[in-house]
mmCIF file of C-alpha atoms in Angstrom:
data_model
loop_
_atom_site.group_PDB
_atom_site.id
_atom_site.type_symbol
_atom_site.label_atom_id
_atom_site.label_comp_id
_atom_site.label_asym_id
_atom_site.label_seq_id
_atom_site.Cartn_x
_atom_site.Cartn_y
_atom_site.Cartn_z
ATOM 1 C CA MET A 1 29.749 3.559 6.403
ATOM 2 C CA VAL A 2 29.507 4.868 2.842
ATOM 3 C CA SER A 3 29.837 2.362 0.037
ATOM 4 C CA THR A 4 31.317 3.394 -3.308
ATOM 5 C CA THR A 5 30.607 0.131 -5.081
ATOM 6 C CA ASN A 6 29.149 0.651 -8.539
ATOM 7 C CA SER A 7 25.781 -1.118 -8.444
ATOM 8 C CA SER A 8 24.371 0.059 -11.757
ATOM 9 C CA ARG A 9 22.593 -2.438 -13.966
ATOM 10 C CA ILE A 10 21.059 -2.242 -17.414
ATOM 11 C CA TYR A 11 17.555 -3.531 -18.042
ATOM 12 C CA ALA A 12 15.182 -3.460 -20.994
ATOM 13 C CA THR A 13 12.139 -1.360 -20.257
ATOM 14 C CA PRO A 14 9.045 -3.645 -19.958
ATOM 15 C CA ALA A 15 6.084 -3.244 -22.310
ATOM 16 C CA LYS A 16 2.961 -1.273 -21.365
ATOM 17 C CA PHE A 17 -0.620 -1.648 -22.586
ATOM 18 C CA LYS A 18 0.493 0.090 -25.784
ATOM 19 C CA ASP A 19 3.526 -1.335 -27.535
ATOM 20 C CA MET A 20 6.637 0.785 -27.215
ATOM 21 C CA ASN A 21 10.107 0.525 -28.636
ATOM 22 C CA PRO A 22 12.205 -0.941 -25.807
ATOM 23 C CA THR A 23 14.929 1.335 -24.482
ATOM 24 C CA GLN A 24 17.882 0.539 -22.294
ATOM 25 C CA THR A 25 17.405 1.841 -18.771
ATOM 26 C CA ILE A 26 20.296 2.018 -16.325
ATOM 27 C CA ILE A 27 19.119 1.028 -12.860
ATOM 28 C CA ILE A 28 21.162 1.950 -9.794
ATOM 29 C CA GLU A 29 20.455 0.095 -6.580
ATOM 30 C CA LEU A 30 20.312 1.054 -2.914
ATOM 31 C CA THR A 31 19.435 -0.897 0.205
ATOM 32 C CA GLU A 32 17.349 0.591 3.022
ATOM 33 C CA TYR A 33 19.312 3.007 5.250
ATOM 34 C CA GLU A 34 22.511 2.396 3.306
ATOM 35 C CA LYS A 35 24.556 5.329 1.983
ATOM 36 C CA LYS A 36 26.215 5.091 -1.418
ATOM 37 C CA LEU A 37 28.292 7.412 -3.547
ATOM 38 C CA PHE A 38 27.765 7.792 -7.296
ATOM 39 C CA SER A 39 29.807 9.740 -9.809
ATOM 40 C CA VAL A 40 28.336 12.637 -11.757
ATOM 41 C CA ASP A 41 28.615 10.446 -14.859
ATOM 42 C CA GLU A 42 26.242 7.890 -13.300
ATOM 43 C CA ILE A 43 23.678 10.483 -12.179
ATOM 44 C CA PRO A 44 23.310 13.588 -14.367
ATOM 45 C CA ASN A 45 22.583 16.810 -12.511
ATOM 46 C CA SER A 46 19.044 17.084 -13.927
ATOM 47 C CA ALA A 47 18.242 13.547 -12.712
ATOM 48 C CA GLY A 48 19.612 14.314 -9.247
ATOM 49 C CA VAL A 49 17.466 17.440 -9.010
ATOM 50 C CA GLU A 50 14.414 15.427 -10.167
ATOM 51 C CA LEU A 51 15.073 12.810 -7.493
ATOM 52 C CA TYR A 52 15.547 15.435 -4.783
ATOM 53 C CA GLU A 53 12.441 17.430 -5.682
ATOM 54 C CA LYS A 54 10.002 14.529 -6.124
ATOM 55 C CA TYR A 55 11.295 11.768 -3.852
ATOM 56 C CA LYS A 56 12.959 13.457 -0.884
ATOM 57 C CA ASN A 57 10.662 11.479 1.455
ATOM 58 C CA GLN A 58 12.012 8.212 0.071
ATOM 59 C CA VAL A 59 15.676 9.058 -0.535
ATOM 60 C CA ASP A 60 18.137 11.432 1.125
ATOM 61 C CA VAL A 61 20.005 13.209 -1.662
ATOM 62 C CA GLU A 62 23.340 14.900 -0.992
ATOM 63 C CA PHE A 63 24.417 16.918 -4.014
ATOM 64 C CA SER A 64 27.871 16.547 -5.494
ATOM 65 C CA SER A 65 30.264 18.784 -3.532
ATOM 66 C CA TYR A 66 33.661 18.959 -1.853
ATOM 67 C CA LYS A 67 32.043 17.376 1.228
ATOM 68 C CA THR A 68 31.094 14.228 -0.725
ATOM 69 C CA GLY A 69 34.247 14.040 -2.825
ATOM 70 C CA ASN A 70 32.434 15.571 -5.804
ATOM 71 C CA LYS A 71 30.051 12.613 -5.921
ATOM 72 C CA TRP A 72 26.339 12.169 -5.379
ATOM 73 C CA GLN A 73 25.517 10.647 -1.981
ATOM 74 C CA LEU A 74 22.209 8.797 -1.764
ATOM 75 C CA LYS A 75 20.637 7.134 1.241
ATOM 76 C CA ALA A 76 17.435 5.128 0.995
ATOM 77 C CA LYS A 77 14.948 5.761 3.765
ATOM 78 C CA GLY A 78 12.366 3.224 4.925
ATOM 79 C CA TRP A 79 10.975 2.558 1.461
ATOM 80 C CA VAL A 80 11.519 -0.236 -1.041
ATOM 81 C CA GLY A 81 10.580 -0.396 -4.695
ATOM 82 C CA TYR A 82 11.360 1.292 -7.982
ATOM 83 C CA ILE A 83 11.636 4.966 -8.981
ATOM 84 C CA PRO A 84 11.863 5.942 -12.672
ATOM 85 C CA ILE A 85 13.877 9.178 -12.676
ATOM 86 C CA THR A 86 14.419 9.726 -16.405
ATOM 87 C CA PRO A 87 13.859 7.533 -19.483
ATOM 88 C CA GLU A 88 17.477 6.410 -19.174
ATOM 89 C CA LEU A 89 17.854 6.146 -15.393
ATOM 90 C CA ALA A 90 15.905 4.500 -12.573
ATOM 91 C CA LEU A 91 16.508 3.805 -8.903
ATOM 92 C CA LYS A 92 15.798 0.468 -7.259
ATOM 93 C CA LEU A 93 15.392 0.431 -3.469
ATOM 94 C CA ASN A 94 16.073 -3.007 -2.020
ATOM 95 C CA PRO A 95 14.778 -4.139 1.385
ATOM 96 C CA LYS A 96 17.060 -5.060 4.247
ATOM 97 C CA VAL A 97 14.347 -7.514 5.321
ATOM 98 C CA PRO A 98 14.448 -10.976 3.696
ATOM 99 C CA ILE A 99 12.168 -11.005 0.633
ATOM 100 C CA LYS A 100 10.176 -13.978 1.958
ATOM 101 C CA ASN A 101 9.332 -12.038 5.113
ATOM 102 C CA ILE A 102 8.041 -9.075 3.110
ATOM 103 C CA PHE A 103 5.592 -11.522 1.551
ATOM 104 C CA GLY A 104 4.664 -12.774 5.009
ATOM 105 C CA MET A 105 4.076 -9.210 6.199
ATOM 106 C CA LEU A 106 1.917 -8.576 3.150
ATOM 107 C CA GLU A 107 -0.260 -11.611 3.843
ATOM 108 C CA TYR A 108 -1.107 -10.343 7.325
ATOM 109 C CA ALA A 109 -1.226 -6.605 6.536
ATOM 110 C CA TYR A 110 -3.690 -7.023 3.657
ATOM 111 C CA ASN A 111 -5.684 -9.890 5.195
ATOM 112 C CA LEU A 112 -4.585 -12.439 2.602
ATOM 113 C CA LYS A 113 -3.259 -15.086 4.992
ATOM 114 C CA SER A 114 -6.137 -17.501 4.448
ATOM 115 C CA PHE A 115 -5.828 -17.471 0.659
ATOM 116 C CA ARG A 116 -3.530 -20.243 -0.553
ATOM 117 C CA PHE A 117 -2.801 -18.705 -3.951
ATOM 118 C CA LEU A 118 -0.042 -16.549 -2.423
ATOM 119 C CA GLU A 119 2.172 -19.551 -1.724
ATOM 120 C CA GLY A 120 4.076 -18.965 -4.971
ATOM 121 C CA LEU A 121 5.326 -15.650 -3.600
ATOM 122 C CA MET A 122 7.675 -17.496 -1.265
ATOM 123 C CA ASP A 123 9.695 -18.654 -4.295
ATOM 124 C CA CYS A 124 10.223 -15.116 -5.588
ATOM 125 C CA GLU A 125 13.745 -13.787 -5.295
ATOM 126 C CA SER A 126 13.133 -10.112 -6.030
ATOM 127 C CA LEU A 127 10.526 -7.382 -5.763
ATOM 128 C CA GLU A 128 10.086 -7.510 -9.554
ATOM 129 C CA GLU A 129 9.123 -11.180 -9.393
ATOM 130 C CA PHE A 130 6.868 -10.467 -6.446
ATOM 131 C CA TYR A 131 5.057 -7.633 -8.277
ATOM 132 C CA ASN A 132 4.576 -9.764 -11.389
ATOM 133 C CA HIS A 133 3.329 -12.776 -9.439
ATOM 134 C CA LEU A 134 0.792 -10.690 -7.535
ATOM 135 C CA ALA A 135 -0.361 -8.870 -10.688
ATOM 136 C CA TYR A 136 -0.806 -12.207 -12.452
ATOM 137 C CA VAL A 137 -2.819 -13.610 -9.545
ATOM 138 C CA LEU A 138 -5.097 -10.555 -9.487
ATOM 139 C CA ALA A 139 -5.652 -10.643 -13.255
ATOM 140 C CA GLN A 140 -6.440 -14.376 -13.177
ATOM 141 C CA LYS A 141 -8.879 -13.958 -10.303
ATOM 142 C CA ILE A 142 -10.619 -11.108 -12.132
ATOM 143 C CA LEU A 143 -10.917 -13.222 -15.300
ATOM 144 C CA GLU A 144 -12.444 -16.022 -13.203
ATOM 145 C CA ARG A 145 -15.002 -13.554 -11.828
ATOM 146 C CA CYS A 146 -15.773 -12.293 -15.349
ATOM 147 C CA ARG A 147 -16.431 -15.854 -16.529
ATOM 148 C CA LYS A 148 -18.704 -16.428 -13.553
ATOM 149 C CA GLY A 149 -20.377 -13.085 -14.103
ATOM 150 C CA LEU A 150 -19.607 -9.690 -12.600
ATOM 151 C CA TYR A 151 -21.494 -8.514 -9.549
ATOM 152 C CA ARG A 152 -24.344 -6.214 -10.562
ATOM 153 C CA THR A 153 -26.811 -4.049 -8.759
ATOM 154 C CA TYR A 154 -29.633 -1.631 -9.540
ATOM 155 C CA LEU A 155 -28.701 2.045 -9.842
ATOM 156 C CA PRO A 156 -31.237 4.888 -10.105
ATOM 157 C CA LYS A 157 -31.035 6.846 -13.366
ATOM 158 C CA THR A 158 -32.826 9.818 -14.884
ATOM 159 C CA LYS A 159 -32.583 10.241 -18.632
ATOM 160 C CA GLN A 160 -34.307 11.772 -21.651
ATOM 161 C CA LEU A 161 -35.721 8.851 -23.688
ATOM 162 C CA ALA A 162 -37.775 8.405 -26.833
ATOM 163 C CA TYR A 163 -39.970 5.936 -24.962
ATOM 164 C CA VAL A 164 -41.419 5.536 -21.493
ATOM 165 C CA ARG A 165 -39.251 3.646 -19.016
ATOM 166 C CA GLY A 166 -39.855 3.558 -15.293
ATOM 167 C CA ARG A 167 -41.502 6.691 -13.928
ATOM 168 C CA LEU A 168 -42.359 9.516 -16.315
ATOM 169 C CA ASN A 169 -41.788 13.113 -15.214
ATOM 170 C CA VAL A 170 -45.351 14.382 -15.891
ATOM 171 C CA ARG A 171 -44.664 17.935 -14.688
ATOM 172 C CA GLU A 172 -41.912 18.445 -17.250
ATOM 173 C CA LEU A 173 -44.096 16.873 -19.946
ATOM 174 C CA ILE A 174 -46.838 19.425 -19.227
ATOM 175 C CA GLN A 175 -44.384 22.338 -19.072
ATOM 176 C CA LYS A 176 -42.604 21.317 -22.293
ATOM 177 C CA PRO A 177 -45.188 19.515 -24.476
ATOM 178 C CA TRP A 178 -43.092 20.216 -27.583
ATOM 179 C CA ASN A 179 -40.198 18.086 -26.296
ATOM 180 C CA VAL A 180 -40.391 14.685 -27.999
ATOM 181 C CA GLN A 181 -37.833 13.265 -25.546
ATOM 182 C CA LEU A 182 -39.443 11.983 -22.340
ATOM 183 C CA LYS A 183 -37.678 12.482 -19.013
ATOM 184 C CA CYS A 184 -37.869 9.131 -17.197
ATOM 185 C CA SER A 185 -36.593 7.929 -13.850
ATOM 186 C CA TYR A 186 -35.787 4.231 -13.637
ATOM 187 C CA GLU A 187 -33.398 1.679 -12.153
ATOM 188 C CA GLU A 188 -30.772 -0.005 -14.299
ATOM 189 C CA HIS A 189 -29.240 -3.395 -13.512
ATOM 190 C CA THR A 190 -25.564 -2.718 -14.234
ATOM 191 C CA ALA A 191 -22.031 -3.965 -13.619
ATOM 192 C CA ASP A 192 -20.655 -0.427 -13.895
ATOM 193 C CA ILE A 193 -20.452 0.003 -10.123
ATOM 194 C CA VAL A 194 -17.647 0.830 -7.697
ATOM 195 C CA GLU A 195 -16.956 -2.846 -6.871
ATOM 196 C CA ASN A 196 -15.923 -3.421 -10.495
ATOM 197 C CA GLN A 197 -14.509 0.046 -11.116
ATOM 198 C CA ILE A 198 -11.895 -0.665 -8.425
ATOM 199 C CA LEU A 199 -10.734 -3.700 -10.411
ATOM 200 C CA THR A 200 -10.618 -1.795 -13.708
ATOM 201 C CA TRP A 201 -8.704 1.147 -12.248
ATOM 202 C CA THR A 202 -6.157 -1.126 -10.566
ATOM 203 C CA LEU A 203 -5.508 -3.116 -13.749
ATOM 204 C CA PHE A 204 -5.183 0.161 -15.659
ATOM 205 C CA ASN A 205 -2.450 1.299 -13.253
ATOM 206 C CA ILE A 206 -0.694 -2.068 -13.270
ATOM 207 C CA GLY A 207 -0.728 -2.117 -17.061
ATOM 208 C CA ARG A 208 1.023 1.222 -17.377
ATOM 209 C CA SER A 209 3.343 0.732 -14.418
ATOM 210 C CA GLY A 210 6.204 -0.584 -16.514
ATOM 211 C CA PHE A 211 6.824 -3.568 -14.212
ATOM 212 C CA CYS A 212 4.848 -6.305 -15.920
ATOM 213 C CA SER A 213 6.970 -8.899 -17.682
ATOM 214 C CA GLU A 214 6.264 -10.148 -21.202
ATOM 215 C CA LYS A 215 4.728 -13.252 -19.648
ATOM 216 C CA VAL A 216 2.352 -11.377 -17.329
ATOM 217 C CA SER A 217 1.366 -8.394 -19.528
ATOM 218 C CA PRO A 218 -0.993 -10.358 -21.845
ATOM 219 C CA THR A 219 -3.003 -11.680 -18.884
ATOM 220 C CA VAL A 220 -3.284 -8.230 -17.299
ATOM 221 C CA ARG A 221 -4.258 -6.763 -20.675
ATOM 222 C CA LYS A 222 -6.890 -9.442 -21.254
ATOM 223 C CA ALA A 223 -8.469 -8.923 -17.830
ATOM 224 C CA TYR A 224 -8.487 -5.153 -18.325
ATOM 225 C CA HIS A 225 -10.128 -5.255 -21.755
ATOM 226 C CA THR A 226 -12.672 -7.852 -20.577
ATOM 227 C CA LEU A 227 -13.741 -5.509 -17.777
ATOM 228 C CA GLN A 228 -13.630 -2.421 -19.960
ATOM 229 C CA LYS A 229 -16.485 -3.766 -22.095
ATOM 230 C CA LEU A 230 -18.864 -3.369 -19.135
ATOM 231 C CA VAL A 231 -17.117 -1.051 -16.665
ATOM 232 C CA THR A 232 -15.866 2.519 -17.133
ATOM 233 C CA VAL A 233 -12.300 3.438 -16.159
ATOM 234 C CA GLN A 234 -13.004 5.505 -13.085
ATOM 235 C CA PRO A 235 -10.280 6.714 -10.668
ATOM 236 C CA CYS A 236 -10.654 4.925 -7.327
ATOM 237 C CA SER A 237 -8.965 5.532 -3.998
ATOM 238 C CA VAL A 238 -7.640 3.195 -1.344
ATOM 239 C CA LYS A 239 -10.708 4.001 0.772
ATOM 240 C CA ASP A 240 -12.958 2.690 -1.992
ATOM 241 C CA CYS A 241 -11.419 -0.762 -1.478
ATOM 242 C CA SER A 242 -13.329 -1.147 1.795
ATOM 243 C CA GLN A 243 -16.828 -2.171 0.744
ATOM 244 C CA LEU A 244 -19.794 -3.910 2.341
ATOM 245 C CA TYR A 245 -19.942 -7.514 1.182
ATOM 246 C CA ASN A 246 -22.751 -10.047 0.968
ATOM 247 C CA ARG A 247 -23.081 -13.642 -0.227
ATOM 248 C CA LEU A 248 -23.149 -12.467 -3.867
ATOM 249 C CA ASN A 249 -19.919 -10.461 -3.781
ATOM 250 C CA GLU A 250 -17.972 -11.972 -0.866
ATOM 251 C CA ASP A 251 -15.227 -13.124 -3.247
ATOM 252 C CA TYR A 252 -14.586 -9.457 -4.089
ATOM 253 C CA ARG A 253 -13.089 -8.998 -0.629
ATOM 254 C CA VAL A 254 -9.758 -10.610 -1.535
ATOM 255 C CA LEU A 255 -9.746 -8.886 -4.945
ATOM 256 C CA HIS A 256 -10.183 -5.504 -3.297
ATOM 257 C CA ASN A 257 -7.486 -6.294 -0.717
ATOM 258 C CA LEU A 258 -5.076 -7.021 -3.556
ATOM 259 C CA CYS A 259 -6.187 -3.828 -5.316
ATOM 260 C CA ARG A 260 -5.565 -1.878 -2.118
ATOM 261 C CA PHE A 261 -1.966 -3.100 -2.094
ATOM 262 C CA PHE A 262 -1.333 -1.900 -5.647
ATOM 263 C CA LEU A 263 -3.157 1.419 -5.198
ATOM 264 C CA GLU A 264 -1.395 2.192 -1.914
ATOM 265 C CA ASN A 265 2.063 1.523 -3.287
ATOM 266 C CA THR A 266 1.826 2.726 -6.894
ATOM 267 C CA VAL A 267 1.852 6.494 -7.272
ATOM 268 C CA PRO A 268 1.053 8.203 -10.610
ATOM 269 C CA SER A 269 3.443 11.106 -10.171
ATOM 270 C CA HIS A 270 6.121 10.921 -12.849
ATOM 271 C CA GLN A 271 6.047 11.692 -16.569
ATOM 272 C CA ARG A 272 8.105 9.902 -19.176
ATOM 273 C CA GLY A 273 7.614 11.354 -22.629
ATOM 274 C CA ASN A 274 4.000 10.781 -23.604
ATOM 275 C CA HIS A 275 3.584 7.914 -21.149
ATOM 276 C CA ASN A 276 3.055 7.845 -17.413
ATOM 277 C CA ILE A 277 5.585 5.714 -15.532
ATOM 278 C CA LEU A 278 4.309 4.796 -12.089
ATOM 279 C CA PRO A 279 6.787 4.503 -9.235
ATOM 280 C CA PHE A 280 6.199 1.375 -7.179
ATOM 281 C CA LEU A 281 7.086 2.260 -3.598
ATOM 282 C CA VAL A 282 6.274 0.366 -0.418
ATOM 283 C CA ASP A 283 6.395 2.353 2.811
ATOM 284 C CA MET A 284 8.030 -0.229 5.069
ATOM 285 C CA ALA A 285 7.173 1.680 8.242
ATOM 286 C CA ARG A 286 3.490 1.614 7.334
ATOM 287 C CA LEU A 287 3.690 -2.032 6.246
ATOM 288 C CA TYR A 288 5.387 -2.937 9.533
ATOM 289 C CA GLU A 289 2.658 -1.207 11.538
ATOM 290 C CA LEU A 290 -0.112 -2.932 9.556
ATOM 291 C CA PHE A 291 1.622 -6.281 9.877
ATOM 292 C CA VAL A 292 2.104 -6.065 13.650
ATOM 293 C CA ALA A 293 -1.525 -4.968 14.084
ATOM 294 C CA GLU A 294 -2.974 -7.774 11.971
ATOM 295 C CA TRP A 295 -0.669 -10.405 13.480
ATOM 296 C CA LEU A 296 -1.780 -9.405 16.975
ATOM 297 C CA LYS A 297 -5.450 -9.480 15.968
ATOM 298 C CA ALA A 298 -4.973 -13.048 14.756
ATOM 299 C CA ASN A 299 -3.016 -14.228 17.806
ATOM 300 C CA LEU A 300 -4.222 -12.293 20.858
ATOM 301 C CA SER A 301 -6.059 -14.096 23.622
ATOM 302 C CA PRO A 302 -9.809 -13.289 23.918
ATOM 303 C CA ASP A 303 -9.241 -11.134 27.010
ATOM 304 C CA LEU A 304 -7.518 -8.445 24.913
ATOM 305 C CA ILE A 305 -8.938 -6.291 22.122
ATOM 306 C CA LEU A 306 -6.725 -4.353 19.714
ATOM 307 C CA LYS A 307 -7.598 -0.986 18.181
ATOM 308 C CA SER A 308 -5.356 0.851 15.736
ATOM 309 C CA GLN A 309 -4.940 4.492 14.726
ATOM 310 C CA GLU A 310 -7.215 5.806 17.441
ATOM 311 C CA ARG A 311 -7.648 9.546 17.331
ATOM 312 C CA VAL A 312 -7.101 11.467 20.567
ATOM 313 C CA ASN A 313 -8.443 15.038 20.521
ATOM 314 C CA LEU A 314 -6.457 17.485 22.641
ATOM 315 C CA ALA A 315 -8.148 20.694 21.551
ATOM 316 C CA GLU A 316 -9.884 22.143 18.526
ATOM 317 C CA ASN A 317 -7.795 21.251 15.453
ATOM 318 C CA LEU A 318 -5.213 19.598 17.716
ATOM 319 C CA TYR A 319 -5.040 15.821 17.924
ATOM 320 C CA PHE A 320 -2.791 12.811 17.459
ATOM 321 C CA LYS A 321 -3.261 9.146 16.583
ATOM 322 C CA THR A 322 -1.957 6.199 18.543
ATOM 323 C CA ASP A 323 -0.526 3.288 16.546
ATOM 324 C CA LEU A 324 -1.952 0.379 18.545
ATOM 325 C CA VAL A 325 -3.871 0.128 21.823
ATOM 326 C CA LEU A 326 -4.650 -3.134 23.629
ATOM 327 C CA TYR A 327 -7.804 -2.954 25.746
ATOM 328 C CA ASP A 328 -9.030 -5.264 28.472
ATOM 329 C CA ALA A 329 -12.042 -7.047 26.965
ATOM 330 C CA LEU A 330 -13.991 -7.022 30.243
ATOM 331 C CA THR A 331 -13.292 -3.510 31.573
ATOM 332 C CA ALA A 332 -12.623 -1.760 28.230
ATOM 333 C CA LYS A 333 -9.659 -0.048 29.895
ATOM 334 C CA PRO A 334 -6.397 0.380 27.941
ATOM 335 C CA ARG A 335 -3.668 -1.984 29.165
ATOM 336 C CA TYR A 336 -0.902 -1.412 26.625
ATOM 337 C CA ILE A 337 -0.070 1.249 24.068
ATOM 338 C CA LEU A 338 2.239 0.065 21.284
ATOM 339 C CA ASP A 339 4.124 2.369 18.937
ATOM 340 C CA THR A 340 5.904 0.653 16.027
ATOM 341 C CA LYS A 341 9.249 2.121 14.961
ATOM 342 C CA TYR A 342 10.656 0.814 11.706
ATOM 343 C CA LYS A 343 14.241 1.878 12.363
ATOM 344 C CA THR A 344 17.365 0.540 14.052
ATOM 345 C CA PRO A 345 18.751 3.024 16.575
ATOM 346 C CA ALA A 346 21.167 2.023 19.332
ATOM 347 C CA SER A 347 18.541 3.012 21.899
ATOM 348 C CA PRO A 348 15.097 4.666 21.987
ATOM 349 C CA SER A 349 15.258 8.393 21.327
ATOM 350 C CA SER A 350 14.066 10.989 23.826
ATOM 351 C CA GLN A 351 11.518 12.181 21.264
ATOM 352 C CA ASP A 352 10.028 8.690 20.832
ATOM 353 C CA VAL A 353 9.828 8.170 24.600
ATOM 354 C CA ALA A 354 8.170 11.564 25.127
ATOM 355 C CA GLN A 355 5.677 10.726 22.380
ATOM 356 C CA VAL A 356 4.518 7.420 23.862
ATOM 357 C CA VAL A 357 4.356 8.880 27.374
ATOM 358 C CA ALA A 358 2.057 11.586 26.014
ATOM 359 C CA TYR A 359 -0.080 8.830 24.468
ATOM 360 C CA ALA A 360 -0.226 7.040 27.835
ATOM 361 C CA VAL A 361 -1.256 10.162 29.727
ATOM 362 C CA SER A 362 -3.988 10.959 27.203
ATOM 363 C CA LYS A 363 -5.405 7.407 27.408
ATOM 364 C CA ASN A 364 -4.802 6.942 31.151
ATOM 365 C CA CYS A 365 -2.720 3.847 30.374
ATOM 366 C CA GLN A 366 0.008 2.524 32.668
ATOM 367 C CA GLU A 367 2.204 0.748 30.137
ATOM 368 C CA VAL A 368 3.669 1.727 26.761
ATOM 369 C CA ILE A 369 5.949 -0.200 24.442
ATOM 370 C CA LEU A 370 8.144 0.924 21.565
ATOM 371 C CA VAL A 371 8.271 -1.899 19.010
ATOM 372 C CA TYR A 372 11.360 -2.271 16.785
ATOM 373 C CA PRO A 373 12.164 -4.771 13.995
ATOM 374 C CA THR A 374 15.612 -5.530 15.455
ATOM 375 C CA SER A 375 17.123 -5.709 18.946
ATOM 376 C CA LEU A 376 18.602 -2.479 20.278
ATOM 377 C CA THR A 377 22.080 -2.186 21.783
ATOM 378 C CA SER A 378 20.682 -0.371 24.802
ATOM 379 C CA SER A 379 17.195 -1.442 25.883
ATOM 380 C CA LEU A 380 14.762 0.540 27.987
ATOM 381 C CA ASP A 381 12.523 -0.612 30.838
ATOM 382 C CA LYS A 382 11.861 2.292 33.169
ATOM 383 C CA PHE A 383 9.011 3.972 35.034
ATOM 384 C CA ILE A 384 8.246 7.593 34.238
ATOM 385 C CA GLY A 385 5.967 8.469 37.084
ATOM 386 C CA ASP A 386 3.384 5.660 37.102
ATOM 387 C CA ILE A 387 3.963 4.780 33.457
ATOM 388 C CA ARG A 388 6.182 1.847 32.520
ATOM 389 C CA VAL A 389 8.092 2.471 29.273
ATOM 390 C CA ARG A 390 9.733 -0.450 27.445
ATOM 391 C CA ASN A 391 11.103 -1.349 24.062
ATOM 392 C CA LEU A 392 10.516 -4.801 22.543
ATOM 393 C CA THR A 393 11.453 -6.502 19.305
ATOM 394 C CA PHE A 394 9.118 -7.993 16.719
ATOM 395 C CA SER A 395 11.868 -9.349 14.512
ATOM 396 C CA LEU A 396 11.638 -9.541 10.724
ATOM 397 C CA ASP A 397 14.835 -11.550 10.306
ATOM 398 C CA ASP A 398 13.466 -14.980 11.182
ATOM 399 C CA ASN A 399 10.212 -16.910 10.973
ATOM 400 C CA LEU A 400 7.537 -14.247 11.483
ATOM 401 C CA ASP A 401 5.122 -16.366 13.517
ATOM 402 C CA ARG A 402 7.900 -17.560 15.800
ATOM 403 C CA ALA A 403 9.123 -13.977 16.198
ATOM 404 C CA GLY A 404 5.549 -12.886 16.963
ATOM 405 C CA GLN A 405 5.103 -15.475 19.707
ATOM 406 C CA THR A 406 8.382 -14.373 21.315
ATOM 407 C CA PHE A 407 7.242 -10.755 21.142
ATOM 408 C CA LEU A 408 3.845 -11.569 22.639
ATOM 409 C CA GLN A 409 5.355 -13.491 25.551
ATOM 410 C CA LYS A 410 7.627 -10.588 26.461
ATOM 411 C CA LEU A 411 4.805 -8.071 26.000
ATOM 412 C CA LEU A 412 2.568 -9.805 28.558
ATOM 413 C CA PHE A 413 5.424 -10.461 30.995
#
């Protein structure tokens, strides 16, 4: 069903690291998988083209035509967050999942469940509040680490110096006796290392995201400038957030997990005047997969071992990855293959069934399960040859742990 309700709102644009004159931004809202119509007055043609060209993976855009009653038709896909389209117009994608359960999914997906400081997230009523709370927590934790002292290590360096430090390059000295600068190799005890560069880069992105409130921005700014005195602003990737930890930097683990969340879901891909505006977009399908995997790891019995995103090579340059595989701990044989599907069809599609059966054949597994966030109208529990194919529900509508226990009971039945 297509809704024609006008859901536009007007917000003041939040401040960045550098003060800006606040402008009025009209924000139109969509909910996951919901179609809405908007007049050409609400969405200018240039903005619609921008949305279609840059965010077609997040939003289905149907251009104004006779078919749509000369209106724009937008449908949010499985993403939630905020997309700045133009300086005057932005799109907010609301989740169909209760906000409190998104926080619960986050705690498991990013291994934050054991850290009590996330309790305040349960009181948030919107994604904006959630973003600000998490940014504030990260900035405060970084300031605490700065007061305690940043983690440092020795890095090898080679530099031309006016004095001898470390090991002198004698060969170059003999070859170039006229050079008053001495080439020395030495080790420097420094905080300008990847562990701290991850923190600096994340705060840099948060600060220019446009989402920080007037209350949170000063704390983020303070943490950023405190780090910047000792650490260079160096682009870091999500992969960088997985480091080796020891007793001296173990507390960086949670900081890097929080950084991973921001770096995974904030994409520097849109220009606004002379300032970058960063879309904040959470891929709910990916979050659902991570959540189910981490929940199972925390709740499986010892006789089962879970592995995720296993690569199966079919031929040269031909492979696929399985979402989740449960192995027997004693025999190391696969017992269940799970494929999470963050969508709500009436019944499993032929394509999805064919996909998981192919997974089962490749792994020599006798049972595969399609996992959905809601119950389907028509369930599946059939044998295809020797392979049992089922669909089960790991619900996101209720208490997540209770829903997980129900799912686990039916999985092992």
